[in-house]
XYZ file of C-alpha atoms in Angstrom:
662
model
C -2.437 -23.457 -26.379
C -0.355 -23.803 -23.254
C -1.964 -25.092 -20.102
C -1.620 -23.436 -16.709
C 0.820 -26.119 -15.634
C 3.272 -24.944 -18.254
C 3.346 -21.337 -17.101
C 6.505 -20.001 -15.543
C 6.057 -18.723 -11.977
C 7.647 -15.313 -11.550
C 6.749 -14.360 -7.994
C 9.780 -16.027 -6.360
C 13.158 -14.357 -6.830
C 15.262 -16.592 -4.590
C 17.918 -18.567 -6.493
C 16.659 -21.965 -5.338
C 13.032 -21.099 -6.031
C 13.892 -19.778 -9.482
C 15.721 -23.026 -10.303
C 12.841 -25.126 -8.964
C 10.365 -23.129 -11.056
C 12.463 -23.707 -14.179
C 12.552 -27.451 -13.424
C 8.805 -27.519 -12.903
C 8.278 -25.775 -16.217
C 10.524 -28.207 -18.099
C 8.980 -31.252 -16.408
C 5.610 -30.089 -17.669
C 6.922 -30.371 -21.218
C 6.330 -33.803 -22.821
C 9.938 -34.064 -24.029
C 11.300 -33.802 -20.458
C 8.623 -35.691 -18.568
C 10.959 -38.489 -17.404
C 14.214 -36.553 -17.541
C 16.712 -36.751 -14.649
C 17.573 -33.105 -14.068
C 19.895 -33.685 -11.105
C 22.197 -36.149 -12.821
C 22.633 -34.494 -16.179
C 24.468 -31.612 -17.734
C 21.252 -29.629 -17.962
C 21.460 -29.138 -14.188
C 24.464 -26.874 -14.758
C 22.543 -24.965 -17.416
C 19.683 -24.477 -14.983
C 22.154 -23.136 -12.419
C 23.376 -20.580 -14.948
C 19.843 -19.593 -15.935
C 18.740 -19.307 -12.299
C 21.828 -17.303 -11.380
C 21.321 -14.936 -14.304
C 17.658 -14.475 -13.457
C 18.405 -13.921 -9.808
C 21.177 -11.456 -10.625
C 18.915 -9.489 -12.995
C 16.075 -9.452 -10.462
C 18.316 -8.199 -7.676
C 19.810 -5.540 -9.919
C 16.394 -4.357 -11.113
C 15.124 -4.245 -7.552
C 18.167 -2.270 -6.436
C 17.799 0.191 -9.289
C 14.156 0.710 -8.413
C 14.995 1.261 -4.745
C 17.747 3.735 -5.553
C 15.286 5.897 -7.489
C 13.463 7.016 -4.343
C 14.832 8.877 -1.341
C 12.932 6.729 1.157
C 14.301 3.407 -0.109
C 17.761 4.391 -1.413
C 20.747 2.996 0.499
C 23.761 4.145 -1.558
C 25.188 7.494 -0.517
C 25.625 8.641 -4.103
C 21.944 7.958 -4.801
C 20.744 9.704 -1.655
C 22.952 12.732 -2.325
C 21.708 12.933 -5.908
C 18.047 12.711 -4.882
C 18.571 15.347 -2.188
C 20.068 17.599 -4.840
C 16.711 17.545 -6.667
C 15.205 19.092 -3.522
C 17.849 21.804 -3.380
C 19.508 20.216 -0.360
C 23.282 20.046 0.036
C 24.357 17.585 2.745
C 26.597 19.014 5.437
C 30.289 18.262 5.090
C 32.732 17.336 7.813
C 33.036 20.136 10.360
C 36.273 21.354 11.898
C 36.423 22.028 15.658
C 36.748 25.694 16.576
C 38.493 27.228 19.572
C 38.699 30.832 20.740
C 42.023 32.092 22.101
C 43.804 35.286 23.096
C 47.326 35.634 21.697
C 49.914 38.013 23.122
C 53.029 38.369 20.936
C 56.071 38.914 23.121
C 58.692 41.327 21.711
C 57.779 41.441 18.004
C 60.664 42.513 15.780
C 60.996 46.280 15.544
C 58.058 47.043 17.876
C 55.792 47.996 14.921
C 52.936 50.489 15.128
C 50.555 47.756 13.964
C 50.917 44.007 13.946
C 49.218 41.551 11.612
C 48.526 37.896 12.242
C 48.097 36.493 8.730
C 45.489 34.011 7.640
C 46.834 30.483 7.980
C 48.773 31.155 11.179
C 49.190 27.766 12.827
C 48.779 26.712 16.451
C 49.462 23.259 17.846
C 47.700 21.322 20.585
C 47.326 17.789 21.895
C 44.208 15.781 22.703
C 44.571 12.314 24.213
C 48.254 12.229 23.260
C 47.663 13.104 19.586
C 48.897 16.360 18.070
C 46.623 18.600 16.008
C 47.066 21.854 14.118
C 44.688 24.787 14.372
C 44.806 27.679 11.905
C 43.366 31.157 11.520
C 41.019 31.851 8.624
C 41.576 35.573 8.056
C 44.151 38.334 8.519
C 43.986 40.080 11.905
C 45.626 43.460 12.545
C 45.950 45.201 15.910
C 47.398 48.354 17.409
C 49.423 47.717 20.583
C 48.044 48.903 23.908
C 50.708 50.181 26.291
C 53.280 48.312 24.258
C 51.400 45.004 24.543
C 50.426 43.202 21.341
C 47.363 41.114 22.136
C 44.979 39.576 19.646
C 41.695 38.928 21.449
C 38.989 36.361 20.683
C 40.866 34.747 17.803
C 38.905 31.936 16.139
C 41.103 28.995 15.148
C 39.941 25.855 13.339
C 41.524 22.423 13.310
C 42.773 21.145 9.992
C 45.260 21.278 7.155
C 45.022 24.028 4.548
C 44.528 22.783 0.976
C 44.692 24.803 -2.255
C 43.510 23.641 -5.682
C 43.847 25.573 -8.944
C 41.841 24.985 -12.120
C 42.030 26.802 -15.457
C 38.721 27.375 -17.204
C 38.589 25.587 -20.565
C 35.220 25.576 -22.323
C 36.558 23.076 -24.876
C 36.735 20.483 -22.124
C 33.097 19.431 -21.844
C 33.883 17.191 -18.886
C 35.700 19.827 -16.861
C 34.642 19.948 -13.222
C 35.869 21.981 -10.268
C 35.935 19.413 -7.469
C 36.754 19.438 -3.790
C 38.248 15.984 -3.811
C 38.752 15.379 -0.076
C 35.942 13.600 1.764
C 36.940 15.282 5.052
C 36.885 18.813 3.670
C 35.036 21.405 5.743
C 33.068 23.352 3.144
C 32.304 26.113 5.641
C 35.995 27.080 5.351
C 35.899 27.126 1.538
C 37.250 30.256 -0.148
C 36.706 30.617 -3.896
C 38.600 33.195 -5.910
C 39.039 33.727 -9.639
C 42.202 35.166 -11.209
C 41.729 36.709 -14.635
C 44.588 34.815 -16.291
C 48.191 33.756 -15.971
C 49.237 37.195 -17.243
C 46.637 39.222 -15.305
C 46.855 38.723 -11.543
C 43.623 40.596 -10.840
C 41.668 38.377 -8.491
C 37.996 38.420 -7.508
C 36.557 36.665 -4.487
C 33.323 34.801 -5.196
C 30.708 34.154 -2.498
C 28.432 31.172 -2.163
C 24.905 31.662 -3.494
C 22.327 30.562 -0.930
C 19.236 32.124 -2.494
C 18.893 32.388 -6.284
C 16.348 35.195 -5.891
C 19.246 37.484 -5.015
C 21.463 36.360 -7.908
C 21.777 38.586 -10.991
C 23.633 38.058 -14.257
C 26.659 39.936 -12.873
C 26.633 38.420 -9.375
C 30.052 37.040 -8.486
C 28.805 33.864 -6.857
C 29.435 30.147 -6.944
C 27.184 27.175 -6.282
C 28.161 24.194 -4.137
C 26.761 20.709 -4.639
C 27.525 17.361 -3.091
C 28.445 14.786 -5.732
C 29.716 11.215 -5.926
C 32.373 9.614 -3.725
C 31.886 12.071 -0.855
C 33.146 14.986 -2.955
C 31.751 18.473 -3.506
C 31.606 20.363 -6.786
C 31.882 24.107 -7.299
C 29.949 25.538 -10.253
C 29.567 29.075 -11.564
C 26.905 31.138 -13.282
C 25.941 31.079 -16.943
C 25.652 34.832 -17.461
C 21.954 34.778 -16.628
C 22.017 33.323 -13.150
C 25.369 34.483 -11.841
C 28.472 35.773 -13.622
C 29.934 33.406 -16.212
C 33.636 32.546 -16.302
C 35.853 33.074 -19.333
C 38.424 30.764 -20.821
C 41.769 31.211 -19.148
C 40.302 32.226 -15.793
C 42.146 30.525 -12.930
C 39.807 29.146 -10.266
C 41.382 28.827 -6.813
C 39.738 26.649 -4.143
C 41.090 26.909 -0.571
C 39.722 24.950 2.371
C 40.587 22.858 5.411
C 40.785 19.091 5.688
C 39.784 18.264 9.252
C 40.062 15.347 11.650
C 36.445 16.049 12.589
C 35.427 15.379 16.184
C 38.687 13.789 17.386
C 40.202 17.055 18.658
C 37.092 18.404 20.364
C 37.972 19.676 23.810
C 41.461 20.993 23.005
C 42.340 23.627 25.600
C 46.073 24.338 25.471
C 47.635 25.910 22.374
C 51.142 26.801 21.249
C 52.075 29.156 18.403
C 53.697 27.173 15.591
C 54.010 29.944 12.991
C 55.897 33.216 13.108
C 53.997 36.393 13.962
C 55.936 39.645 13.975
C 59.123 37.712 13.350
C 58.821 35.619 16.519
C 57.172 32.464 17.843
C 57.356 33.782 21.405
C 53.718 34.158 22.390
C 51.526 33.825 25.452
C 48.239 32.113 24.676
C 45.166 31.918 26.883
C 42.134 29.878 25.913
C 38.811 31.677 25.944
C 36.824 28.566 25.013
C 37.969 25.019 24.390
C 37.551 23.642 20.900
C 34.138 22.248 20.056
C 31.887 21.698 17.084
C 33.941 19.082 15.234
C 31.650 16.559 13.562
C 31.595 13.924 10.843
C 29.791 14.586 7.569
C 26.019 14.293 7.564
C 24.744 10.743 7.860
C 22.487 9.095 5.298
C 19.564 8.931 7.734
C 19.966 12.630 8.466
C 19.977 13.518 4.760
C 16.843 11.455 4.126
C 15.119 13.106 7.081
C 16.164 16.700 6.479
C 16.085 17.050 2.682
C 12.273 17.039 2.286
C 11.854 19.338 5.273
C 14.481 21.721 3.924
C 12.581 21.845 0.630
C 9.372 22.746 2.439
C 11.124 25.505 4.418
C 12.508 27.098 1.214
C 15.690 28.058 3.069
C 13.755 30.468 5.276
C 13.370 30.198 9.032
C 9.757 31.097 9.720
C 8.300 28.237 11.760
C 9.924 26.297 14.573
C 10.356 23.313 12.232
C 12.236 25.547 9.768
C 14.846 26.339 12.414
C 15.155 22.652 13.300
C 15.980 21.827 9.679
C 18.161 24.756 8.640
C 20.493 24.998 11.626
C 21.690 21.343 11.788
C 22.386 21.533 8.058
C 24.717 24.493 8.490
C 26.103 23.759 11.960
C 27.213 20.201 12.616
C 27.518 20.218 16.417
C 23.783 19.695 17.011
C 22.733 16.512 18.799
C 19.224 17.697 19.695
C 17.427 20.998 19.313
C 14.351 22.700 20.698
C 12.645 25.835 19.326
C 9.745 27.854 20.724
C 8.263 31.250 20.034
C 8.464 34.152 22.427
C 4.727 33.920 23.015
C 5.281 30.449 24.543
C 8.109 31.604 26.774
C 7.789 32.015 30.530
C 7.373 34.966 30.804
C 6.250 35.758 27.217
C 8.732 37.845 25.195
C 7.226 38.849 21.876
C 9.375 39.387 18.803
C 11.824 36.609 19.687
C 12.280 32.966 18.876
C 14.224 30.865 21.348
C 16.526 28.013 20.404
C 18.109 25.541 22.793
C 20.863 23.314 21.426
C 22.295 20.164 22.946
C 25.719 19.885 21.289
C 27.280 16.637 20.145
C 30.279 17.464 22.320
C 29.961 19.177 25.661
C 26.780 20.231 27.450
C 26.443 23.838 26.268
C 27.654 26.117 23.485
C 30.138 28.894 24.125
C 28.985 32.486 23.926
C 31.218 32.953 20.881
C 29.542 30.022 19.122
C 26.066 31.315 19.992
C 26.913 34.725 18.550
C 28.324 33.136 15.399
C 25.177 31.042 14.887
C 22.767 33.960 15.298
C 24.858 36.393 13.248
C 26.418 34.257 10.516
C 23.822 31.503 10.019
C 20.373 32.610 11.128
C 20.384 36.365 10.533
C 19.952 36.090 6.761
C 17.244 33.441 7.018
C 15.034 34.914 9.735
C 12.215 37.413 9.305
C 13.252 40.981 10.059
C 10.716 41.279 12.863
C 11.974 38.152 14.640
C 15.175 37.988 16.711
C 16.617 34.527 17.394
C 18.120 33.917 20.824
C 20.034 30.814 21.891
C 19.558 29.623 25.485
C 21.429 26.843 27.232
C 19.738 23.502 27.879
C 18.455 23.036 31.420
C 19.492 19.602 32.643
C 17.279 17.793 35.144
C 18.833 14.593 36.434
C 16.584 11.662 37.340
C 18.071 9.625 40.181
C 16.316 6.253 40.614
C 16.612 3.754 43.421
C 15.532 0.345 42.102
C 14.678 -2.595 44.350
C 14.645 -5.641 42.068
C 12.868 -8.840 43.133
C 14.196 -11.962 41.412
C 14.009 -15.730 41.424
C 17.462 -17.386 41.262
C 15.801 -20.675 40.258
C 14.475 -19.302 36.960
C 17.664 -17.753 35.571
C 21.346 -18.538 35.149
C 22.209 -14.953 36.101
C 23.827 -14.103 39.406
C 22.841 -11.180 41.582
C 25.702 -9.181 40.095
C 24.512 -10.046 36.585
C 21.041 -8.791 37.474
C 22.448 -5.455 38.625
C 24.451 -5.092 35.390
C 21.487 -5.979 33.186
C 19.187 -3.556 34.988
C 21.694 -0.708 34.652
C 22.154 -1.540 30.964
C 18.372 -1.470 30.510
C 18.180 1.908 32.244
C 20.926 3.274 29.990
C 19.159 1.953 26.899
C 15.867 3.504 28.062
C 17.610 6.839 28.468
C 19.221 6.691 25.010
C 16.015 5.700 23.216
C 13.296 7.506 25.157
C 14.455 10.660 26.952
C 17.865 11.634 25.593
C 16.555 14.485 23.443
C 14.191 17.420 23.815
C 10.418 16.922 23.750
C 10.663 13.766 25.827
C 8.733 12.287 28.736
C 10.082 10.013 31.442
C 7.269 7.479 31.520
C 7.434 5.600 34.773
C 5.444 2.559 33.694
C 7.679 2.010 30.642
C 10.738 2.502 32.840
C 9.589 -0.234 35.198
C 8.721 -2.479 32.257
C 12.225 -2.379 30.740
C 13.620 -3.231 34.167
C 11.295 -6.244 34.532
C 12.198 -7.428 31.017
C 15.967 -7.123 31.449
C 16.213 -10.691 32.799
C 13.823 -13.663 32.919
C 14.604 -14.100 36.619
C 13.161 -10.711 37.613
C 9.683 -11.010 39.086
C 9.036 -7.323 39.856
C 10.617 -4.062 40.898
C 9.827 -1.261 43.295
C 11.380 1.945 41.994
C 11.481 5.407 43.528
C 13.346 8.425 42.293
C 14.322 12.006 42.982
C 15.111 14.713 40.442
C 18.056 17.076 40.738
C 19.177 20.482 39.579
C 21.905 22.782 40.789
C 22.864 26.411 40.967
C 26.347 27.905 41.015
C 26.890 30.008 44.110
C 28.208 33.562 43.837
C 30.636 33.614 46.733
C 30.735 36.248 49.467
C 27.723 38.105 48.158
C 24.044 38.065 49.036
C 22.448 36.632 45.938
C 19.093 35.496 44.633
C 18.970 32.077 42.941
C 16.040 30.898 40.822
C 15.732 27.238 39.855
C 12.833 25.681 37.987
C 12.003 21.997 37.596
C 9.017 22.783 35.327
C 7.115 19.887 36.879
C 4.709 19.932 39.859
C 6.358 18.900 43.122
C 5.050 16.584 45.822
C 3.734 18.089 49.053
C 1.492 17.001 51.889
C 0.972 20.528 53.199
C 2.300 22.551 56.116
C 3.834 20.550 58.933
C 4.196 17.446 56.770
C 7.563 15.869 55.948
C 9.739 18.049 53.749
C 10.408 17.458 50.066
C 13.355 19.716 49.231
C 16.896 18.742 50.219
C 20.330 19.943 49.168
C 24.058 19.451 49.338
C 25.998 21.427 51.909
C 27.373 24.963 51.888
C 28.854 27.474 54.323
C 27.312 30.870 55.043
C 28.995 34.127 55.979
C 29.325 34.555 59.730
C 28.911 30.833 60.507
C 31.211 27.826 60.744
C 28.307 25.363 60.475
C 27.581 23.396 57.298
C 24.169 24.487 56.078
C 21.455 22.823 53.972
C 18.084 23.733 52.475
C 14.646 22.187 52.945
C 10.989 23.279 52.774
C 8.165 23.511 55.292
C 5.388 22.103 53.098
C 3.698 25.518 53.022
C 5.815 27.051 50.261
C 8.801 28.346 52.276
C 12.434 27.376 51.745
C 14.481 27.144 54.942
C 18.197 27.071 55.695
C 19.490 24.984 58.580
C 22.426 23.111 60.043
C 22.567 19.888 62.046
C 23.158 20.154 65.767
C 26.589 18.760 66.601
C 26.511 14.983 66.931
C 22.761 14.716 66.260
C 20.299 14.809 63.381
C 18.403 17.700 64.940
C 17.942 20.604 62.564
C 18.688 24.123 63.722
C 16.981 26.604 61.397
C 18.824 29.866 60.777
C 16.275 31.293 58.341
C 12.744 29.926 57.998
C 12.047 32.174 55.019
C 15.221 31.825 52.980
C 13.110 31.619 49.843
C 10.010 30.080 48.299
C 8.988 26.849 46.574
C 6.055 26.684 44.171
C 4.732 23.142 44.291
C 2.502 23.738 41.276
C 5.099 25.056 38.809
C 8.278 23.572 40.273
C 10.019 26.921 40.721
C 12.352 27.328 43.702
C 13.732 30.738 44.733
C 16.521 31.078 47.283
C 17.038 34.730 48.234
C 19.687 36.673 50.078
C 21.959 33.674 50.413
C 25.535 34.690 51.239
C 27.601 31.588 50.475
C 31.296 31.528 51.306
C 32.045 28.000 50.023
C 30.381 24.718 49.037
C 31.195 21.052 49.615
C 30.936 20.375 45.866
C 33.383 21.513 43.242
C 32.789 24.588 41.092
C 30.791 26.273 43.894
C 27.760 24.109 43.111
C 24.762 23.574 45.359
C 22.536 20.701 44.294
C 18.808 20.661 44.946
C 16.790 17.423 45.174
C 13.016 17.113 45.044
C 10.356 14.468 44.481
C 7.940 15.317 41.649
C 4.210 15.062 42.230
C 3.861 12.684 39.280
C 5.919 9.623 38.468
C 6.037 10.893 34.870
C 8.477 13.776 34.304
C 8.063 16.059 31.282
C 10.740 17.916 29.308
C 9.435 21.492 28.854
C 11.014 23.995 26.423
C 14.796 23.841 27.024
C 14.652 21.113 29.683
C 16.680 17.968 29.015
C 16.114 14.910 31.187
C 19.244 13.000 32.197
C 20.007 9.679 33.830
C 23.593 9.344 34.995
C 24.553 5.673 35.497
C 26.544 6.738 38.554
C 23.300 7.904 40.190
C 21.373 4.691 39.531
C 21.074 2.551 42.674
C 20.089 -1.092 42.101
C 19.321 -3.386 45.028
C 18.557 -7.093 44.494
C 16.097 -8.966 46.739
C 15.326 -12.669 46.452
C 11.611 -13.199 45.831
C 10.875 -15.837 48.470
C 7.339 -16.371 47.231
C 8.601 -17.189 43.718
C 11.317 -19.504 45.075
C 8.896 -21.288 47.391
C 10.835 -20.322 50.542
C 7.932 -18.284 51.889
C 4.654 -19.915 52.815
C 1.512 -17.777 52.700
C 3.671 -14.714 52.183
C 5.418 -15.011 55.545
C 8.974 -13.580 55.602
C 8.470 -11.822 52.260
C 10.649 -8.701 52.160
C 8.551 -5.634 51.351
C 10.010 -2.442 49.813
C 8.370 0.931 50.203
C 7.002 2.490 47.027
C 7.379 5.927 48.612
C 10.565 7.905 48.328
C 11.910 8.130 51.846
C 13.926 11.175 50.900
C 10.791 13.279 51.073
C 10.760 12.901 54.824
C 13.746 15.159 55.010
C 15.691 12.606 57.052
C 18.897 10.927 55.979
C 17.282 7.537 56.379
C 18.334 4.931 53.826
C 16.811 1.587 53.026
C 19.009 -0.868 51.198
C 19.132 -4.460 50.125
C 22.215 -6.229 48.955
C 23.077 -9.662 47.710
C 26.062 -11.758 48.534
C 28.064 -13.789 46.066
C 26.126 -16.847 47.143
C 22.865 -15.225 46.121
C 21.245 -14.622 49.515
C 19.750 -11.227 50.218
C 19.886 -8.936 53.175
C 18.149 -5.718 54.082
C 19.124 -2.990 56.444
C 17.849 0.379 57.556
C 19.933 3.090 59.133
C 19.756 6.746 60.058
C 22.832 8.873 59.745
C 24.098 12.390 59.185
C 26.338 13.415 56.367
C 28.756 16.310 56.426
C 28.319 16.797 52.711
C 24.612 16.479 52.094
C 21.219 16.143 53.659
C 19.502 14.767 50.639
C 18.521 11.257 51.573
C 19.406 8.004 49.973
C 18.919 9.040 46.358
C 20.215 12.510 46.759
C 23.537 11.948 48.414
C 25.583 11.551 45.261
C 28.171 14.204 44.576
C 28.236 13.394 40.861
C 27.237 16.107 38.464
C 24.460 14.156 36.857
C 25.577 15.104 33.372
């Protein structure tokens, strides 16, 4: 009977440990008690045995991991496991643009003019040429002799056509889309009866087997190995079966994915009406191009898609179904009409932050609601897509640091703090359902360098409205967070960038009176004295964050695109993203000041000469007073305070930026 000392240990799978365990086992045998394992040929044999054991253990462990969706790492395994849940990973997505095309002098001035499917347009993005094509035939009747195709959808890519002949004798026959950058949303499947019978039937993709009969002319699409997709057909029970000799035609686009997003100028490359002479105007720049679904996304969405059963009933259902079918979704928020402000029953609201751009075009919104969601939503519920509402957080950070405890310079400190702020934004508040947590924000700043002893951070939040010029107009802006106020007669909170009003040559601004009124004013020439032209230009609700500016007749603004920016200080240092609100931090609006901590360096005795920063946002005073600290290349700090007037803004130190914030 073997003793415990002769048992092989099997808990270690490292090569070295396996070899050591084999040695220990052999040394426990009487025949090898005094054997020199290192200096003999048996050492090589042990290497082989250990290697083989290690190899087998690794392989077995990998196989076990690849059997479960949570632990699988190979794409083929993840795709296969998702297939068991009825989930087909999203393919590459081609960018889409909307254009108007006027054909100049078509041959023969026909009564109707057709732009055929596959008509090609060329464009350039960042010096690289791309081709955009139409996906269907378009026919128009000229209006007053002008041949204009309106709202033409064009997709980027190269048209590919594959033909297969059905052969039941070939048990391994598969109908594959063999390009890993194919956009399956552009796939067209048709079946020709035979080489001698040109009768062709178009098959549609089956999304719900409950609607499929034995005669339904449908196909099924599955993701398979090597990034490919496979088209399958019915068996005569679930979908119409194919016959031997049928010719299967697969047509689709191979796309360059997101690289041509933003294309805005197009030229006709094909012939329409016998001419290439066309005038093209862009309705919406190209957007929506995206790479195929990532492994993490598949692992996250597949189980949720299974639970939704391909029906959009709950908010979570929408969050799973839409990103699967539309690739240009970076973040998404969904809420019912009963949770809207004001409540609108019978609707579900969706807000989408696209991968490219800040908002979706109206054409894209209509396509999503009509082509994607309509068939998956309850009849009594109407989906509506609303644009994200961007609120920009604009911090001013006074960083105290000890040069003696770090190798970083003052400039390095500034860079590290800004990098930390950017990382905080990307990890904490970039998407919907986020909260700007002030204590965490200060913590990441303190931890960005060992030399930082503390920081005093204040911030303002910003929104804007686009002025309707030369017309009295009512503007409603909502921060969806309570705003700071000290009551009537106290320093103001609201500030704005400048604009000109009808009947006046003075540059005007907005502020509040602390009692809920929004006022318009200009600065007296050469002074900082405010001259109010309307003390009831609108209202500000400090509880809800809503600001209304009424009867404002703007003729021009100091910012581009007729924008007027509004700056406020929230009542809480934590800012919440509500419904379609997205919180933003633009690096250009992050102010970092470095101040040497004289207590930490030992330069200050008993706290004398220690530079103190205010923890209150001076912008709320309504004055253009700025407090700043800067550091020289030698590492000494300086502080200054000034009061000035700006021709472009009256927003204070953190609100004077003319950047868009997003």
